[in-house]
Amino acid sequence: MNLDSPISSLPRISPVYQKRLLKLGVKTLHDLFYHFPRRYNDFSQITKIIDLRVGQIATAQGRVIEISNTRTWKKRMTITQAYIQDSTGSIKIIWFNQPYLTKSLKVDDVINVSGRVNLNKDLYFSSPAFEKITSQLRHTGRIVPVYPETAGLSSRYLRYIIQLYLPNAKQLTDWLPAPIKRSQRLLDLCPAIVQVHFPASLKNANQARRRLAFEELFLLQTFVLSQKIQRLKERSLAISFNKELIQSAVAKLPFKLTLSQKKAAWEIFQDLAKDQPMNRLLEGDVGSGKTVVAAMAALENAKAGHQTAFMAPTEILAKQHYNTLRGLLDDFDVKIGLITGGDKKVNYEKSKKNSGLDSLFIIHNSSIVVGTHALIQEKISFKNLTLAIVDEQHRFGVAQRAALQKNIIASPDGLPKTIPHLLSMTATPIPRSLALTLYGDLDLSLLTEMPKGRQKVLTHLVPPIKRTAAYNFIRQQIKQGRQAFVVCPRIEVAEDSSLRAERSNPADSNKNMGLLRPKFTPMNIGAPRNDAPTEVKAAKAEYEKLAKNIFPDLKIALLHGRIKSKEKDKIMADFNTNKIDILVATSVIEVGLDIPNATIMMIEGAERFGLAQLHQLRGRVGRGAHQSYCLLFTDSAAAQTQERLKIMTTCSDGFKLAEQDLQLRGPGEFFGTSQSGLPNLPMGSLIDLIMIKQARSEAAKILQADPELKIYPLLKNQLQKFQNNIHLE
Ligand code: ADP
Ligand code: MG
């Protein structure tokens, strides 16, 4: 049996389950071993029945003395009721809608049950995990793994299948160099895999987790550092600082730059002046004014006679940047082009200057070309690209970012081959720890202050009974000439079904469950999101409700990722000129939009967003002179949800929110849901800053001594695989 052969070739996994496993990203036996538990239930202590107490999560062991099904006609449910008995007493157990249980569990079977002890006159277990006592316990009477699940694929099944194949873990290649294992005191791979799934103790589980997290971080750091070594060999064109130009441009701005804008711009100009490629991340909270900083860099580059590509994740945003740049650079005679479009078709701006000509013309005749992914299509090449700017860079995959800088190798006429300088920007404040992990070779410029005169957006968590009042408030604002956004969450199918799966098995339920962690597929780090169909549906339904029942007298429009680009433009233009009062949208509006007259951001299903994401959405308002409001709605009464959302009402610091998010929801959910593509490191190790640093320093040591990794062919091979994955995108 080969670890890389597809799961379809494994005996004992039926086609139905193969499909479900695929949904979890499990394609091979290797993937199965790397499908790590999200957490554990400690069912290792067996409690005597007489000692069970209400509310306790416990394991009891006993002989089945009675088991039978009854049907309740009212609720159309089957209830399986059983009693088990040990030397101290007996206790009732009930399961719902699992009539087949009476086939597998018989009187006189000795079983373990693990779960919460409830009280209804007498104590009983409700839907506990259970298993017959065999030599190898899986679900009870031990530390039990709880996995990321999907519809029809429970932790119970995963435990079964993983335990079945675990002996094959011996075949795993332990590519982590031995000296590192020694100095970091890490387990060997096989025992780590065995212990992460079926740990003998929580301490063992932790050691296993540490080893597996370390290997992932180490590989990532080795990759990042080897990229850096590569890049140090590359050359870029040095663009010397043009003081007069920049001074006159700054003087012409309609506002005064903030100190941090000036500082960031200065750092960028210094980088540009070197003949080594700039690789800088401009990080600043929503509304901190990144665009103008980028515009200054593009202006300088243009006036030096070179081209700048300015890439944004959505069409709406690309067009907005195009217009902003045209406005800001109006006096400087800089030709600006716009290229957007899907995979096949390239749309381009037919401005008066270049009407009727094709996109190639735009590329060659513009000093600044703004665009979406359309910019990195193969057929597009620049004449002399020396600066690439990527806005909302976490929305792009690693390969996409690399493509803009690498695949388009610019060789300005007659000059040696160079690659463009790269300026990435993000409005999602990435906590430093994460930035260090993912973009460990970037230089960082931070915009730490907001432009003067910005008002705080007042945020309220609105209880369901105040919904009408909220609608009245919106109406009031609109009467005063303002505008509102209503955002509906993305609702992922996997998310809902995992809820269902967990609900049927409360012993496995978890306080912060609900969203599945993505598998670590490096190629989708920050991949751009498209609207999920359900998300569109939710927004549509909301739109219809508001338009028909709540605000029939107001002008309401619907915006989502599946609306045709022309229509989208029209909607955005109409919203921009206040011809639309309320814009109902999916999170497509999350990034970058700048509509100063909008003062209300109403968010439905707020619990489905991360705090950082909510902060992004909130950043769509409060951009003008008017007091703005963010109204959060949730149907979830769960104390934890309420608490999490309340943070929004008191905290307006994007970085703090991001850190909170990372701690509360884990890295995979940091940017939203499954598309975030952050590594699925076992159990939150991404926030383990110390480990990140250790991994980084070990990677540096290895690469310094042996840049070609000749001594470590296994590591070299692993790194190659990792790189291939990234470039497969
Ligand atoms: P973000 O950092 O979120 O991309 P933008 O670049 O879109 O922010 O800027 C948000 C708004 O703030 C824009 O309307 C921009 O013109 C304005 N702005 C930028 N810098 C300043 C400043 N120093 N003073 C006042 N307004 C500014
Ligand atoms: Mg922006």
CSV table of C-alpha atoms and ligand atoms in Angstrom, one decimal, residues 290-291 317 321 391-392 427 592, ligand 2:
chain,number,residue,atom,x,y,z
A,290,LYS,CA,-2.8,53.4,1.5
A,291,THR,CA,-3.9,54.2,-2.0
A,317,LEU,CA,-12.0,48.0,-6.7
A,321,HIS,CA,-8.4,52.7,-8.1
A,391,ASP,CA,-3.7,45.8,-3.3
A,392,GLU,CA,-5.5,43.6,-0.7
A,427,ALA,CA,-6.2,46.5,4.8
A,592,GLY,CA,-11.6,48.8,-0.4
B,2,MG,MG,-7.6,50.3,0.0
